[in-house]
PDB file of C-alpha atoms in Angstrom:
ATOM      1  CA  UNK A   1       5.382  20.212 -51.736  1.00  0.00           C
ATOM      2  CA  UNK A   2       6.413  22.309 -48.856  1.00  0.00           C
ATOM      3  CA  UNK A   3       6.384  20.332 -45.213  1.00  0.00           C
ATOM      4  CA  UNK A   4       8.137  18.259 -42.562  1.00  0.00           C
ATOM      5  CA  UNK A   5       9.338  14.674 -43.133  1.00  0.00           C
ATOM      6  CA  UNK A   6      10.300  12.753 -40.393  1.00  0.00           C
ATOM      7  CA  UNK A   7      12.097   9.063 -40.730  1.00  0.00           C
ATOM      8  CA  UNK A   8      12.113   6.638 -40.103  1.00  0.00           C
ATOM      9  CA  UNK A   9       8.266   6.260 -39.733  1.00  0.00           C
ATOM     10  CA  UNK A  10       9.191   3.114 -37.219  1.00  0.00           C
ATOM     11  CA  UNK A  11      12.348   2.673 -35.548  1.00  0.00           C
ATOM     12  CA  UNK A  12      13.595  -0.298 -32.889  1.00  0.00           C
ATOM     13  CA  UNK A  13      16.204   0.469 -30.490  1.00  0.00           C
ATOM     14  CA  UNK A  14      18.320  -2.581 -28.534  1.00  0.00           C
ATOM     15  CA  UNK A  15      19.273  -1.629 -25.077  1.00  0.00           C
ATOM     16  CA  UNK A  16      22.536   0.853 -24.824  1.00  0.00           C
ATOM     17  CA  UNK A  17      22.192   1.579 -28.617  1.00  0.00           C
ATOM     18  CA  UNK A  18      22.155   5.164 -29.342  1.00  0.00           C
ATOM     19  CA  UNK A  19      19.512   6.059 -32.034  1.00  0.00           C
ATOM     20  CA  UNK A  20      19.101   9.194 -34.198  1.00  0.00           C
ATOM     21  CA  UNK A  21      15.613  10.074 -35.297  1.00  0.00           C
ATOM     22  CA  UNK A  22      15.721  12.731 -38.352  1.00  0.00           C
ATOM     23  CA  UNK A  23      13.387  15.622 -39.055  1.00  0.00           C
ATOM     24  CA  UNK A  24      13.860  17.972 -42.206  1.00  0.00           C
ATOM     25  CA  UNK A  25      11.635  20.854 -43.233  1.00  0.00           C
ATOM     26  CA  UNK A  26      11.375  23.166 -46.621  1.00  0.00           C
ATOM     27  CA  UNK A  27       9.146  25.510 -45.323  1.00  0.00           C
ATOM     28  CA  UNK A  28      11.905  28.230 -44.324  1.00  0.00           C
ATOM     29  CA  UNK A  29      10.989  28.441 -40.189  1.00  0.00           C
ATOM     30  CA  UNK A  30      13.409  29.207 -38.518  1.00  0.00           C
ATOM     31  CA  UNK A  31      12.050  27.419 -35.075  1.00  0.00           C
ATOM     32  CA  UNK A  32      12.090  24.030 -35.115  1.00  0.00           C
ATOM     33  CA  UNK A  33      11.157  21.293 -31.829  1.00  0.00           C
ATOM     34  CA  UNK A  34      11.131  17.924 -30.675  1.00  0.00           C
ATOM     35  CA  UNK A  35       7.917  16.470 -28.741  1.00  0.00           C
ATOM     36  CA  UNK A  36       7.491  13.197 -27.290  1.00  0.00           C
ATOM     37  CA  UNK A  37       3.756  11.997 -27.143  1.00  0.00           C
ATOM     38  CA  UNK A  38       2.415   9.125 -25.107  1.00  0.00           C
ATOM     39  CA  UNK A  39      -0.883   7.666 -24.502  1.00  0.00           C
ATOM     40  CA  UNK A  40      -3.122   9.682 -22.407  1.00  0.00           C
ATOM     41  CA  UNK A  41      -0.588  12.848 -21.441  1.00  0.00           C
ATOM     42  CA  UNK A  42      -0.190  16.024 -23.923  1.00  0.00           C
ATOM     43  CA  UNK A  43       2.797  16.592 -26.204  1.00  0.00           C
ATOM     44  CA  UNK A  44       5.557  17.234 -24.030  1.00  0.00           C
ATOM     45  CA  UNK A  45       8.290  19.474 -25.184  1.00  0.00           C
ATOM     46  CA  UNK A  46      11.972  18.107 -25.250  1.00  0.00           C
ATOM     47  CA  UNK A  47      14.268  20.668 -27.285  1.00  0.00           C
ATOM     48  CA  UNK A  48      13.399  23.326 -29.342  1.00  0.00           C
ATOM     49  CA  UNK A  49      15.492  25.773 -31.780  1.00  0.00           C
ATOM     50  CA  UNK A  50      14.935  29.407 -32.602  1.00  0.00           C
ATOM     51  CA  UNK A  51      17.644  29.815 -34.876  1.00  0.00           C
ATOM     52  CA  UNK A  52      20.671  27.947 -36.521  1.00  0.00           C
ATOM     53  CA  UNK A  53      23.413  26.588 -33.815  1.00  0.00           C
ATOM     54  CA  UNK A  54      21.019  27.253 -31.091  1.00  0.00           C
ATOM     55  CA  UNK A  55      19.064  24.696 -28.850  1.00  0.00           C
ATOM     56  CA  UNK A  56      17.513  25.213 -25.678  1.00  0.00           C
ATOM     57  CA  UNK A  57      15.903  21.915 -23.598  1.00  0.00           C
ATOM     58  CA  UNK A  58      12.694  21.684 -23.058  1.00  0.00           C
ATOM     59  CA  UNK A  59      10.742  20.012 -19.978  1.00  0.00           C
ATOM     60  CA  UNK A  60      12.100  16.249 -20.543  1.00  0.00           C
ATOM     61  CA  UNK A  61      15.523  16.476 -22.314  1.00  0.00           C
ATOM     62  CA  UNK A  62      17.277  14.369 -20.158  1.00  0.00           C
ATOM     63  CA  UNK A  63      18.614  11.273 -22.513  1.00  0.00           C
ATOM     64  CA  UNK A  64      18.140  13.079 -25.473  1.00  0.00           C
ATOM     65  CA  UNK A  65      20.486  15.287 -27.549  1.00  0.00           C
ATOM     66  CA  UNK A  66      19.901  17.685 -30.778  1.00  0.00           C
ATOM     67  CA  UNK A  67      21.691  19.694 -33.403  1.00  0.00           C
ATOM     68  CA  UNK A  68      20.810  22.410 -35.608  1.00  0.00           C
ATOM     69  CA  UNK A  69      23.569  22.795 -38.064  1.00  0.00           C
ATOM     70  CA  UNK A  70      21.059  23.762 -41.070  1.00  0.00           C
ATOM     71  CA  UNK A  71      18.049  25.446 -40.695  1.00  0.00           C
ATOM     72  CA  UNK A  72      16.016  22.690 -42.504  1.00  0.00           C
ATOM     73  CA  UNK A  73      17.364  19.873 -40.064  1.00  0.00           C
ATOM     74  CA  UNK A  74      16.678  19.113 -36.558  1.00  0.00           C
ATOM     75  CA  UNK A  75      17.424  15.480 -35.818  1.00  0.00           C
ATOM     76  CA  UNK A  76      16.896  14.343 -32.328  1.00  0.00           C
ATOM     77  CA  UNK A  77      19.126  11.510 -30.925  1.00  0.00           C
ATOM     78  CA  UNK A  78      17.605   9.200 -28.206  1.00  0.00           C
ATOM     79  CA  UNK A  79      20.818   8.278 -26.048  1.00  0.00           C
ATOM     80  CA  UNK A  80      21.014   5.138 -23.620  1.00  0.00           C
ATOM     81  CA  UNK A  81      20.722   7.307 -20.932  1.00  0.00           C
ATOM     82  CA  UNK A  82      16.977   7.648 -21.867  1.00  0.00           C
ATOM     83  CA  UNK A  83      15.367   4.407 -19.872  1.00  0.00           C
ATOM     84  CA  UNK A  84      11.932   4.623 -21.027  1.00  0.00           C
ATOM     85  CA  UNK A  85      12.213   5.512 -24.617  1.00  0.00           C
ATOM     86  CA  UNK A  86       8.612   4.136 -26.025  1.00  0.00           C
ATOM     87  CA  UNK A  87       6.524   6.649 -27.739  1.00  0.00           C
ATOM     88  CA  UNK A  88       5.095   8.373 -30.562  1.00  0.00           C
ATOM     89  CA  UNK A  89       7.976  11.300 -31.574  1.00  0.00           C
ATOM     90  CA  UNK A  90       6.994  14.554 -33.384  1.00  0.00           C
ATOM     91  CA  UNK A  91       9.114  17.466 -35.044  1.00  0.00           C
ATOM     92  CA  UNK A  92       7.646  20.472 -35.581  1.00  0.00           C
ATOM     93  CA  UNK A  93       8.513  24.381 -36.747  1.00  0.00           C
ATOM     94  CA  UNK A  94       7.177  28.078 -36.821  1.00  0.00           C
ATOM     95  CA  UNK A  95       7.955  30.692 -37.999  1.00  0.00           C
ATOM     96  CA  UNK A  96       9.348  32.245 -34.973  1.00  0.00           C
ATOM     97  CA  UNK A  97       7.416  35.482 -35.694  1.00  0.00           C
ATOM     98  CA  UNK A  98       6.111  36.675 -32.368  1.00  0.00           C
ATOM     99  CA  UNK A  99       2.746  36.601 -33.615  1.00  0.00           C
ATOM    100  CA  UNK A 100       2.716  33.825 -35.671  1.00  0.00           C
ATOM    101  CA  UNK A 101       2.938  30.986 -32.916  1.00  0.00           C
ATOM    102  CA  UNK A 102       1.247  27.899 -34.740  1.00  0.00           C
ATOM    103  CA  UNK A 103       3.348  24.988 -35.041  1.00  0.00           C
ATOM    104  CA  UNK A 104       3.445  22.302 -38.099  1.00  0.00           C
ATOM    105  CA  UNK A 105       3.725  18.918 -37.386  1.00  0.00           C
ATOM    106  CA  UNK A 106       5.948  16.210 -39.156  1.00  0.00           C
ATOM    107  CA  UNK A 107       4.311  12.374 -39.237  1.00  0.00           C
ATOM    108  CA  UNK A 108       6.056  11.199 -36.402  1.00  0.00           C
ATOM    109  CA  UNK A 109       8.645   8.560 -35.829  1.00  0.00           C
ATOM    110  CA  UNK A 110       7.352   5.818 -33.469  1.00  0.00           C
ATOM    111  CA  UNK A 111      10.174   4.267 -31.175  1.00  0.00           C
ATOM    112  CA  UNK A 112      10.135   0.744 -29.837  1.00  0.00           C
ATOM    113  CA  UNK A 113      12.557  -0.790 -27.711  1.00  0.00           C
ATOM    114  CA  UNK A 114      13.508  -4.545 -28.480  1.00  0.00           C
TER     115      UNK A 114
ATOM    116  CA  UNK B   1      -3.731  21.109 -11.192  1.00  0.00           C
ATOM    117  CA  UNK B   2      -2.059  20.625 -15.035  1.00  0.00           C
ATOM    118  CA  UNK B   3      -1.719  23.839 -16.815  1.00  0.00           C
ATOM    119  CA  UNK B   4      -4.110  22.507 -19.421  1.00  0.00           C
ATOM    120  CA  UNK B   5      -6.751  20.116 -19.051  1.00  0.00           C
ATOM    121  CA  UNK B   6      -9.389  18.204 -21.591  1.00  0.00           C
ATOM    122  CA  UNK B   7     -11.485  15.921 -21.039  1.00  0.00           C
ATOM    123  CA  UNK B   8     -10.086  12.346 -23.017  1.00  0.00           C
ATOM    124  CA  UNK B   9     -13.266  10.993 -24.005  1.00  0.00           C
ATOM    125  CA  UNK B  10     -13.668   8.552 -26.254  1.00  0.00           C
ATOM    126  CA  UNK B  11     -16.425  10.410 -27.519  1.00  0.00           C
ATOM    127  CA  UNK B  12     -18.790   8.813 -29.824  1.00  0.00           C
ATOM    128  CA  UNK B  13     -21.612  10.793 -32.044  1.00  0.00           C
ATOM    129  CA  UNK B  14     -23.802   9.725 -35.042  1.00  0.00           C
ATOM    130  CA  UNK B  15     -23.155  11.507 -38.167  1.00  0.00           C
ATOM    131  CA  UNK B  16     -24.485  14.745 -38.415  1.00  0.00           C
ATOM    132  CA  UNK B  17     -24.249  15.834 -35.095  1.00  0.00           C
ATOM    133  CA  UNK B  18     -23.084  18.801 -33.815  1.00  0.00           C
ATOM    134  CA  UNK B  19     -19.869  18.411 -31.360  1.00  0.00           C
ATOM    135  CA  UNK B  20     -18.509  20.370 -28.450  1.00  0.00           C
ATOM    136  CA  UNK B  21     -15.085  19.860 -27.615  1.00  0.00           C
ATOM    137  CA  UNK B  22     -13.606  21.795 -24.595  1.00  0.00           C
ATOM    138  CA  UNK B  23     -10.350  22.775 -23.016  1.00  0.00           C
ATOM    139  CA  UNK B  24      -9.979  24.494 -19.638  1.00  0.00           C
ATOM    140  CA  UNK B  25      -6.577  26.140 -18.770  1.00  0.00           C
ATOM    141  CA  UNK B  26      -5.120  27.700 -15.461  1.00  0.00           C
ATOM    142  CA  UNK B  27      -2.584  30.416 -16.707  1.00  0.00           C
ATOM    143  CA  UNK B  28      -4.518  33.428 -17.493  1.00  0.00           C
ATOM    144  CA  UNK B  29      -1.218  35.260 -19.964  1.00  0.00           C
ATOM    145  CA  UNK B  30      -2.741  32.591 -22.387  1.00  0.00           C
ATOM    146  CA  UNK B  31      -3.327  34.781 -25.230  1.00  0.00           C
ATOM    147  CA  UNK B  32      -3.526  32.395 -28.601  1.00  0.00           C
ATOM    148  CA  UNK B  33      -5.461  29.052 -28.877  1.00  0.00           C
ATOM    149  CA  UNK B  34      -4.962  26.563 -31.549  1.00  0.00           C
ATOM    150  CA  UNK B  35      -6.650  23.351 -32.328  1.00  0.00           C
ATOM    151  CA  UNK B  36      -4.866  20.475 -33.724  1.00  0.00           C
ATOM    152  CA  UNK B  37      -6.467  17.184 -35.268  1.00  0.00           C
ATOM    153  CA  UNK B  38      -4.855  14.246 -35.070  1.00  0.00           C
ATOM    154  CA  UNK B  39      -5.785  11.238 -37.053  1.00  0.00           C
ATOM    155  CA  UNK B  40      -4.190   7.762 -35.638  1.00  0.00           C
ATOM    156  CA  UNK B  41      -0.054   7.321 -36.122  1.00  0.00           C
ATOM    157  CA  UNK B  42      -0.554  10.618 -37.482  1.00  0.00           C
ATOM    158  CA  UNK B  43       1.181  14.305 -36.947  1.00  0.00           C
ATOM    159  CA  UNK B  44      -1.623  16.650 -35.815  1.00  0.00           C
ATOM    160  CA  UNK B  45      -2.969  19.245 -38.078  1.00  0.00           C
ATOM    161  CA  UNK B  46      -3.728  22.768 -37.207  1.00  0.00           C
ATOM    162  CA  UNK B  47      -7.265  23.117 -37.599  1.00  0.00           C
ATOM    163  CA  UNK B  48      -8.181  26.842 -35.988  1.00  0.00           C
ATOM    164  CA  UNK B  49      -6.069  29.568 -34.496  1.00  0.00           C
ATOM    165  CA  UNK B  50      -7.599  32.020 -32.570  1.00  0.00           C
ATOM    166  CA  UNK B  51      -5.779  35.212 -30.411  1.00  0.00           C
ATOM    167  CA  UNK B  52      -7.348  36.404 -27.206  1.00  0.00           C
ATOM    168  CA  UNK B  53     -11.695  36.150 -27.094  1.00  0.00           C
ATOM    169  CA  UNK B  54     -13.870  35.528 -28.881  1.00  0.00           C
ATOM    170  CA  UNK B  55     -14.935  33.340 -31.823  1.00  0.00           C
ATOM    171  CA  UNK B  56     -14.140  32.020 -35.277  1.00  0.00           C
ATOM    172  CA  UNK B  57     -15.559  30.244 -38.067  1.00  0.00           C
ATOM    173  CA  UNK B  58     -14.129  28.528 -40.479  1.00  0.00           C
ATOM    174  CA  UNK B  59     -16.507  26.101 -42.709  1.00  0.00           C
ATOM    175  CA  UNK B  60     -17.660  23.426 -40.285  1.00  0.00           C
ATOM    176  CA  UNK B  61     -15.467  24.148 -37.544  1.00  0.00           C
ATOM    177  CA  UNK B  62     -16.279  27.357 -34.655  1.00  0.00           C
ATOM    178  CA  UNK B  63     -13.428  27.904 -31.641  1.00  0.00           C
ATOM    179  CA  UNK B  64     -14.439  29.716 -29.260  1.00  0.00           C
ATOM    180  CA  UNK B  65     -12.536  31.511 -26.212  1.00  0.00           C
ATOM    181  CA  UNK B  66     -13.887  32.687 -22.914  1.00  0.00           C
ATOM    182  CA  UNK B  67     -11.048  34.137 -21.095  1.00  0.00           C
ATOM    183  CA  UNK B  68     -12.475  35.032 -18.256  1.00  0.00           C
ATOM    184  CA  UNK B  69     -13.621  31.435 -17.584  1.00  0.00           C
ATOM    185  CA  UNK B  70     -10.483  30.340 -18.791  1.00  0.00           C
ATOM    186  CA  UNK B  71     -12.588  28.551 -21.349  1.00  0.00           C
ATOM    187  CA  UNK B  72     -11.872  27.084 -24.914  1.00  0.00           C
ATOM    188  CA  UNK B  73     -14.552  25.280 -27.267  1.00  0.00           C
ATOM    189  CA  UNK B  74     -14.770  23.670 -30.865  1.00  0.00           C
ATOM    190  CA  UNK B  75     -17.692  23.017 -31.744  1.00  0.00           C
ATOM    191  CA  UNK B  76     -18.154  20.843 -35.472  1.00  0.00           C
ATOM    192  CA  UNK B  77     -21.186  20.970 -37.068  1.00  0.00           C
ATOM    193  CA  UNK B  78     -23.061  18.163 -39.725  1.00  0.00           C
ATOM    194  CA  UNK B  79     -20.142  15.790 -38.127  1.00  0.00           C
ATOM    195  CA  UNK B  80     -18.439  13.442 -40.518  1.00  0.00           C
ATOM    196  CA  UNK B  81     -17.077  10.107 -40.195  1.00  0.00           C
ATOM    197  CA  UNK B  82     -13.895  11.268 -41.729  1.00  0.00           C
ATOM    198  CA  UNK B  83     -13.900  13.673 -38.276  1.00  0.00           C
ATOM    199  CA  UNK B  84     -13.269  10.705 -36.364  1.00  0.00           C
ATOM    200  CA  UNK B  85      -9.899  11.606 -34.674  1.00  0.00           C
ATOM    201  CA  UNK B  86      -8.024  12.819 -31.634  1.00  0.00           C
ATOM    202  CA  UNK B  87      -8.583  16.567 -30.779  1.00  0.00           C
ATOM    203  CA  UNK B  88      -6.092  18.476 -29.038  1.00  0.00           C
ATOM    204  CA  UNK B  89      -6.264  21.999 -27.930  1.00  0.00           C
ATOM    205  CA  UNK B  90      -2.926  24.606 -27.352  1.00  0.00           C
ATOM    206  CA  UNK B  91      -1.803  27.720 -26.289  1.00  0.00           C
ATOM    207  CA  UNK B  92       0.624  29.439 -25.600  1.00  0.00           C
ATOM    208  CA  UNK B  93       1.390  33.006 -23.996  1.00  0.00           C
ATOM    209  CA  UNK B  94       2.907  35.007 -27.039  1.00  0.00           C
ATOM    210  CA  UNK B  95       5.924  36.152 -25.454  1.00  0.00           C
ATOM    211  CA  UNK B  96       9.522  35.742 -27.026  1.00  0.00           C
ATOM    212  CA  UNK B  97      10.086  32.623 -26.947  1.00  0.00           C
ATOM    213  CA  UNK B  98       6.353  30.938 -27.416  1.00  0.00           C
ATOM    214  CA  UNK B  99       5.886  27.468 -25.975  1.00  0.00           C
ATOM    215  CA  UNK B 100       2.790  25.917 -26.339  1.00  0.00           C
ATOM    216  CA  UNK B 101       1.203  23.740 -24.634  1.00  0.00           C
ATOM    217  CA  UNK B 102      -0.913  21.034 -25.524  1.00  0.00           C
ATOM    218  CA  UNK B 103      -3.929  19.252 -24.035  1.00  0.00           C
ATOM    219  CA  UNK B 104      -4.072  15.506 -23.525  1.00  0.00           C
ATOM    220  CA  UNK B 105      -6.344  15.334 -26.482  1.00  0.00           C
ATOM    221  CA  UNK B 106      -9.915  14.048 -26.859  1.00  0.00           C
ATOM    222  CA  UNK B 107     -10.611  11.292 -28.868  1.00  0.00           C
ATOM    223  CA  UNK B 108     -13.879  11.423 -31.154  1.00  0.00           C
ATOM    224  CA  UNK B 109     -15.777   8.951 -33.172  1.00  0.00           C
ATOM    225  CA  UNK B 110     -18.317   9.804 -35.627  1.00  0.00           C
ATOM    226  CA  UNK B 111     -20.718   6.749 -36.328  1.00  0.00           C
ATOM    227  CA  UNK B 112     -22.498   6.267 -39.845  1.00  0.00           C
TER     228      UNK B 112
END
């Protein structure tokens, strides 16, 4: 089956902890991204990848951080830094192509802070 | 004003209607339009993709642009409980590096 995973479907961060949220895909894009979703406002962008060892940030990356080593991983990692980490977090690729713009959607990985 | 805008709802319908969900947007370089549904502690699903005006079928579902209003629409006919979900709408300009953007999302309910 070709997709996204995401895991851990539910994950519970303690206060300073660093936590690393994971996103793989098998459907060869080579763009991958990060949203954060929260009740009431649109997906809102925090990285995004275009190609392997490349990141760019998106409008909220402050307190997060990324790596693209492989082209089928993206993993996000919340940091402390981020003080309101709540939400609903989705990974998502294209295939780049410049007319091809539709993006694919993991399950998401809800975050809760304890 | 936000770049896109939709209205949240909830909306609620008995089964069988017909249902108009709408996005307006301010940035007129918005050349493709996607619909995603998104069923609850879900990942949305694309559900139409349309580039510039225009309309498109596809079974149930109809999207429809109006540029120069700056004007999207899906409309779902014979509406089925199982379309009970959250709607959003996207676009995004085309140019080389494409971000989309999303709408809030409207929530529907179809009744029995």
């Amino acid at each position: 089956d070709g997709g996204i995973t995401q895991s851990p479907k539910y994950l519970f961060r303690k206060e300073g902890q660093n936590v690393t949220l994971s996103c793989e895909q098998n459907l060869n894009h080579d763009a991958m991204y990060w949203y954060r979703q929260d009740p009431g406002q649109g997906l809102r962008l925090i990285y995004y990848s275009q190609i392997v060892n490349d990141f760019q940030k998106g409008d909220i990356a402050e307190g997060y951080s990324v790596s693209r080593e492989k082209k089928e991983s993206f993993p996000l990692t919340v940091t402390s830094a981020q003080k309101n980490p709540t939400a609903f977090y989705l990974c998502a690729s294209s295939m780049g192509d410049r007319n091809m713009k539709t993006q694919y959607f993991g399950p998401g990985t809800r975050l809760l802070v304890l | 004003q936000k770049e896109v805008e939709q209205d949240p709802g909830p909306l609620s319908v008995p089964e069988g209607a017909i249902v108009s969900l709408n996005c307006t947007y301010s940035n007129s370089a918005f050349q493709y339009f996607m619909w995603y549904r998104q069923y609850s502690r879900k990942g949305p699903e694309l559900l139409m993709y349309t580039y510039s005006s225009g309309n498109k079928e596809d079974g149930r579902f109809t999207a429809q642009v109006d540029k120069s209003s700056k004007y999207i629409s899906l409309f779902i006919r014979d509406s089925q409980p199982s379309d009970s979900a959250t709607y959003l709408c996207a676009m995004s300009e085309g140019t080389s590096y494409d971000k989309v953007i999303f709408g809030p999302g409207t929530s529907l309910s179809v009744i029995p």
